[in-house]
PDB file of C-alpha atoms in Angstrom:
ATOM      1  CA  MET A   1      92.766 114.383  83.194  1.00  0.00           C
ATOM      2  CA  VAL A   2      95.569 112.774  85.635  1.00  0.00           C
ATOM      3  CA  PHE A   3      92.771 111.505  87.735  1.00  0.00           C
ATOM      4  CA  ILE A   4      91.438 109.470  84.659  1.00  0.00           C
ATOM      5  CA  VAL A   5      94.804 108.309  83.945  1.00  0.00           C
ATOM      6  CA  GLN A   6      95.312 107.011  87.711  1.00  0.00           C
ATOM      7  CA  VAL A   7      91.919 105.086  87.727  1.00  0.00           C
ATOM      8  CA  SER A   8      92.094 103.558  84.332  1.00  0.00           C
ATOM      9  CA  LEU A   9      95.461 102.237  85.724  1.00  0.00           C
ATOM     10  CA  LEU A  10      94.103 100.943  88.911  1.00  0.00           C
ATOM     11  CA  ALA A  11      91.155  99.372  86.687  1.00  0.00           C
ATOM     12  CA  LEU A  12      94.069  97.126  85.068  1.00  0.00           C
ATOM     13  CA  CYS A  13      94.654  95.136  88.097  1.00  0.00           C
ATOM     14  CA  PRO A  14      91.870  92.936  87.851  1.00  0.00           C
ATOM     15  CA  VAL A  15      91.970  92.904  84.237  1.00  0.00           C
ATOM     16  CA  ILE A  16      95.344  91.486  84.300  1.00  0.00           C
ATOM     17  CA  ARG A  17      94.278  88.704  86.966  1.00  0.00           C
ATOM     18  CA  TRP A  18      91.541  87.549  84.615  1.00  0.00           C
ATOM     19  CA  LEU A  19      93.275  87.664  81.520  1.00  0.00           C
ATOM     20  CA  CYS A  20      95.914  85.445  83.301  1.00  0.00           C
ATOM     21  CA  GLU A  21      93.036  82.938  84.112  1.00  0.00           C
ATOM     22  CA  GLU A  22      91.227  83.170  80.706  1.00  0.00           C
ATOM     23  CA  ARG A  23      94.052  83.372  77.934  1.00  0.00           C
ATOM     24  CA  ALA A  24      96.907  80.920  77.846  1.00  0.00           C
ATOM     25  CA  GLY A  25      99.239  83.328  76.111  1.00  0.00           C
ATOM     26  CA  VAL A  26      98.726  85.635  78.284  1.00  0.00           C
ATOM     27  CA  MET A  27      99.350  83.868  81.105  1.00  0.00           C
ATOM     28  CA  LYS A  28     102.782  82.341  79.844  1.00  0.00           C
ATOM     29  CA  HIS A  29     103.751  85.827  78.866  1.00  0.00           C
ATOM     30  CA  VAL A  30     102.851  87.086  82.353  1.00  0.00           C
ATOM     31  CA  TYR A  31     104.516  84.252  83.963  1.00  0.00           C
ATOM     32  CA  TYR A  32     107.707  84.488  81.982  1.00  0.00           C
ATOM     33  CA  ARG A  33     107.967  88.015  82.635  1.00  0.00           C
ATOM     34  CA  SER A  34     107.103  87.795  86.137  1.00  0.00           C
ATOM     35  CA  VAL A  35     110.025  85.338  86.825  1.00  0.00           C
ATOM     36  CA  GLN A  36     112.626  87.748  85.440  1.00  0.00           C
ATOM     37  CA  LEU A  37     111.092  90.583  87.626  1.00  0.00           C
ATOM     38  CA  ARG A  38     111.037  88.399  90.621  1.00  0.00           C
ATOM     39  CA  TYR A  39     115.061  87.690  90.516  1.00  0.00           C
ATOM     40  CA  GLY A  40     115.655  91.590  89.240  1.00  0.00           C
ATOM     41  CA  ILE A  41     114.463  94.453  90.019  1.00  0.00           C
ATOM     42  CA  MET A  42     111.283  93.675  91.892  1.00  0.00           C
ATOM     43  CA  SER A  43     112.971  90.757  94.088  1.00  0.00           C
ATOM     44  CA  ASP A  44     111.408  90.490  97.516  1.00  0.00           C
ATOM     45  CA  GLY A  45     113.584  92.560  99.218  1.00  0.00           C
ATOM     46  CA  ASN A  46     112.905  95.651  97.111  1.00  0.00           C
ATOM     47  CA  MET A  47     108.838  94.554  97.283  1.00  0.00           C
ATOM     48  CA  THR A  48     109.576  95.071 101.217  1.00  0.00           C
ATOM     49  CA  LEU A  49     111.649  98.594 100.706  1.00  0.00           C
ATOM     50  CA  LEU A  50     108.970  99.520  98.344  1.00  0.00           C
ATOM     51  CA  SER A  51     106.285  98.763 100.967  1.00  0.00           C
ATOM     52  CA  LEU A  52     107.898 100.436 103.299  1.00  0.00           C
ATOM     53  CA  VAL A  53     108.745 103.737 101.231  1.00  0.00           C
ATOM     54  CA  ALA A  54     104.905 103.625 100.166  1.00  0.00           C
ATOM     55  CA  SER A  55     103.722 103.420 103.524  1.00  0.00           C
ATOM     56  CA  LEU A  56     106.197 106.258 105.137  1.00  0.00           C
ATOM     57  CA  SER A  57     105.122 108.751 102.567  1.00  0.00           C
ATOM     58  CA  ALA A  58     101.364 108.246 102.895  1.00  0.00           C
ATOM     59  CA  LEU A  59     101.809 108.516 106.736  1.00  0.00           C
ATOM     60  CA  ALA A  60     103.747 111.360 105.801  1.00  0.00           C
ATOM     61  CA  LEU A  61     101.229 113.137 103.381  1.00  0.00           C
ATOM     62  CA  ILE A  62      98.606 112.434 105.742  1.00  0.00           C
ATOM     63  CA  TYR A  63     100.333 114.246 108.797  1.00  0.00           C
ATOM     64  CA  PHE A  64     101.002 117.152 106.289  1.00  0.00           C
ATOM     65  CA  ALA A  65      97.715 117.449 105.207  1.00  0.00           C
ATOM     66  CA  PHE A  66      96.278 117.363 109.320  1.00  0.00           C
ATOM     67  CA  ILE A  67      98.837 120.258 109.848  1.00  0.00           C
ATOM     68  CA  ARG A  68      98.579 122.620 107.066  1.00  0.00           C
ATOM     69  CA  ARG A  69      95.021 121.927 106.253  1.00  0.00           C
ATOM     70  CA  ASP A  70      93.952 125.532 106.925  1.00  0.00           C
ATOM     71  CA  ARG A  71      96.518 127.003 104.861  1.00  0.00           C
ATOM     72  CA  LEU A  72      96.464 124.752 101.883  1.00  0.00           C
ATOM     73  CA  SER A  73      93.490 124.788  98.846  1.00  0.00           C
ATOM     74  CA  ARG A  74      90.523 122.692  99.051  1.00  0.00           C
ATOM     75  CA  ILE A  75      91.874 121.284  95.745  1.00  0.00           C
ATOM     76  CA  CYS A  76      95.741 120.635  97.044  1.00  0.00           C
ATOM     77  CA  LEU A  77      94.272 119.079 100.625  1.00  0.00           C
ATOM     78  CA  ALA A  78      92.138 116.747  98.044  1.00  0.00           C
ATOM     79  CA  GLU A  79      95.362 115.621  96.088  1.00  0.00           C
ATOM     80  CA  ILE A  80      97.563 115.189  98.861  1.00  0.00           C
ATOM     81  CA  LEU A  81      95.174 112.910 100.561  1.00  0.00           C
ATOM     82  CA  TRP A  82      94.388 111.081  97.044  1.00  0.00           C
ATOM     83  CA  GLY A  83      98.011 110.654  97.310  1.00  0.00           C
ATOM     84  CA  ALA A  84      98.112 109.219 100.215  1.00  0.00           C
ATOM     85  CA  CYS A  85      95.278 106.797  99.502  1.00  0.00           C
ATOM     86  CA  LEU A  86      97.537 105.451  96.485  1.00  0.00           C
ATOM     87  CA  GLY A  87     100.605 105.223  98.850  1.00  0.00           C
ATOM     88  CA  LEU A  88      98.168 103.043 101.179  1.00  0.00           C
ATOM     89  CA  PHE A  89      97.007 101.100  98.422  1.00  0.00           C
ATOM     90  CA  LEU A  90     100.394 100.552  97.307  1.00  0.00           C
ATOM     91  CA  ALA A  91     101.674  99.226 100.587  1.00  0.00           C
ATOM     92  CA  SER A  92      98.821  96.959 101.166  1.00  0.00           C
ATOM     93  CA  VAL A  93      99.343  95.171  97.560  1.00  0.00           C
ATOM     94  CA  THR A  94     103.300  94.999  98.006  1.00  0.00           C
ATOM     95  CA  ALA A  95     102.601  93.756 101.825  1.00  0.00           C
ATOM     96  CA  MET A  96     100.289  90.828 100.387  1.00  0.00           C
ATOM     97  CA  ARG A  97     102.380  87.610 100.681  1.00  0.00           C
ATOM     98  CA  TRP A  98      99.447  85.457 100.034  1.00  0.00           C
ATOM     99  CA  SER A  99      99.167  87.189  96.314  1.00  0.00           C
ATOM    100  CA  THR A 100     102.961  86.755  95.911  1.00  0.00           C
ATOM    101  CA  ASP A 101     102.209  82.919  94.590  1.00  0.00           C
ATOM    102  CA  HIS A 102      99.918  84.598  91.766  1.00  0.00           C
ATOM    103  CA  VAL A 103     101.323  85.072  88.319  1.00  0.00           C
ATOM    104  CA  ALA A 104     100.653  88.515  87.873  1.00  0.00           C
ATOM    105  CA  TYR A 105     101.137  89.790  91.141  1.00  0.00           C
ATOM    106  CA  ARG A 106     104.513  91.650  90.038  1.00  0.00           C
ATOM    107  CA  TYR A 107     102.186  93.092  87.099  1.00  0.00           C
ATOM    108  CA  VAL A 108      99.295  94.228  89.810  1.00  0.00           C
ATOM    109  CA  VAL A 109     102.692  96.249  91.778  1.00  0.00           C
ATOM    110  CA  MET A 110     103.299  97.547  88.432  1.00  0.00           C
ATOM    111  CA  THR A 111      99.903  98.885  87.970  1.00  0.00           C
ATOM    112  CA  ALA A 112      99.589 100.524  91.315  1.00  0.00           C
ATOM    113  CA  PHE A 113     102.502 102.118  91.451  1.00  0.00           C
ATOM    114  CA  TRP A 114     102.500 104.046  88.510  1.00  0.00           C
ATOM    115  CA  PRO A 115      99.454 106.035  89.658  1.00  0.00           C
ATOM    116  CA  TRP A 116     101.298 106.878  92.996  1.00  0.00           C
ATOM    117  CA  ILE A 117     104.091 108.019  91.030  1.00  0.00           C
ATOM    118  CA  ILE A 118     101.946 110.132  88.514  1.00  0.00           C
ATOM    119  CA  GLN A 119     100.277 111.649  91.543  1.00  0.00           C
ATOM    120  CA  LEU A 120     103.378 112.427  93.847  1.00  0.00           C
ATOM    121  CA  ALA A 121     104.585 114.651  91.014  1.00  0.00           C
ATOM    122  CA  PRO A 122     101.773 117.726  91.508  1.00  0.00           C
ATOM    123  CA  LEU A 123     102.098 117.752  95.084  1.00  0.00           C
ATOM    124  CA  LEU A 124     105.528 119.565  94.146  1.00  0.00           C
ATOM    125  CA  THR A 125     103.152 122.089  93.284  1.00  0.00           C
ATOM    126  CA  CYS A 126     100.758 122.785  95.733  1.00  0.00           C
ATOM    127  CA  ARG A 127      99.533 126.557  96.865  1.00  0.00           C
ATOM    128  CA  ARG A 128      98.738 128.389  99.227  1.00  0.00           C
ATOM    129  CA  LYS A 129      94.901 129.817  99.559  1.00  0.00           C
ATOM    130  CA  ALA A 130      94.630 132.662  98.185  1.00  0.00           C
TER     131      ALA A 130
END
């Protein structure tokens, strides 16, 4: 169930970009909110910090998965690697400076951020092999 929510959120990235190009009302709203976010919580410094945190956590998850791979169940190992993939995806989205000029950039970062956060919660309950 969580995987379906994460994939549907990630599928919103191209939809948001397409709607901004096709619908003027959506583009106007996204532009207005983007300007608000650019000077608020999603400033350039915060985006760089988010990229750094996402990439470091992804690398830590990959390291943890390979160190403990024989002690963890396969499902837990798959969840850890999926969390690492989402972290690397978020780091790559926030690090792409060519897309910062696009109106929907801040929304794309938000739709990449939430699946990563959703994935980090179940990682706290990973269990050992039975």
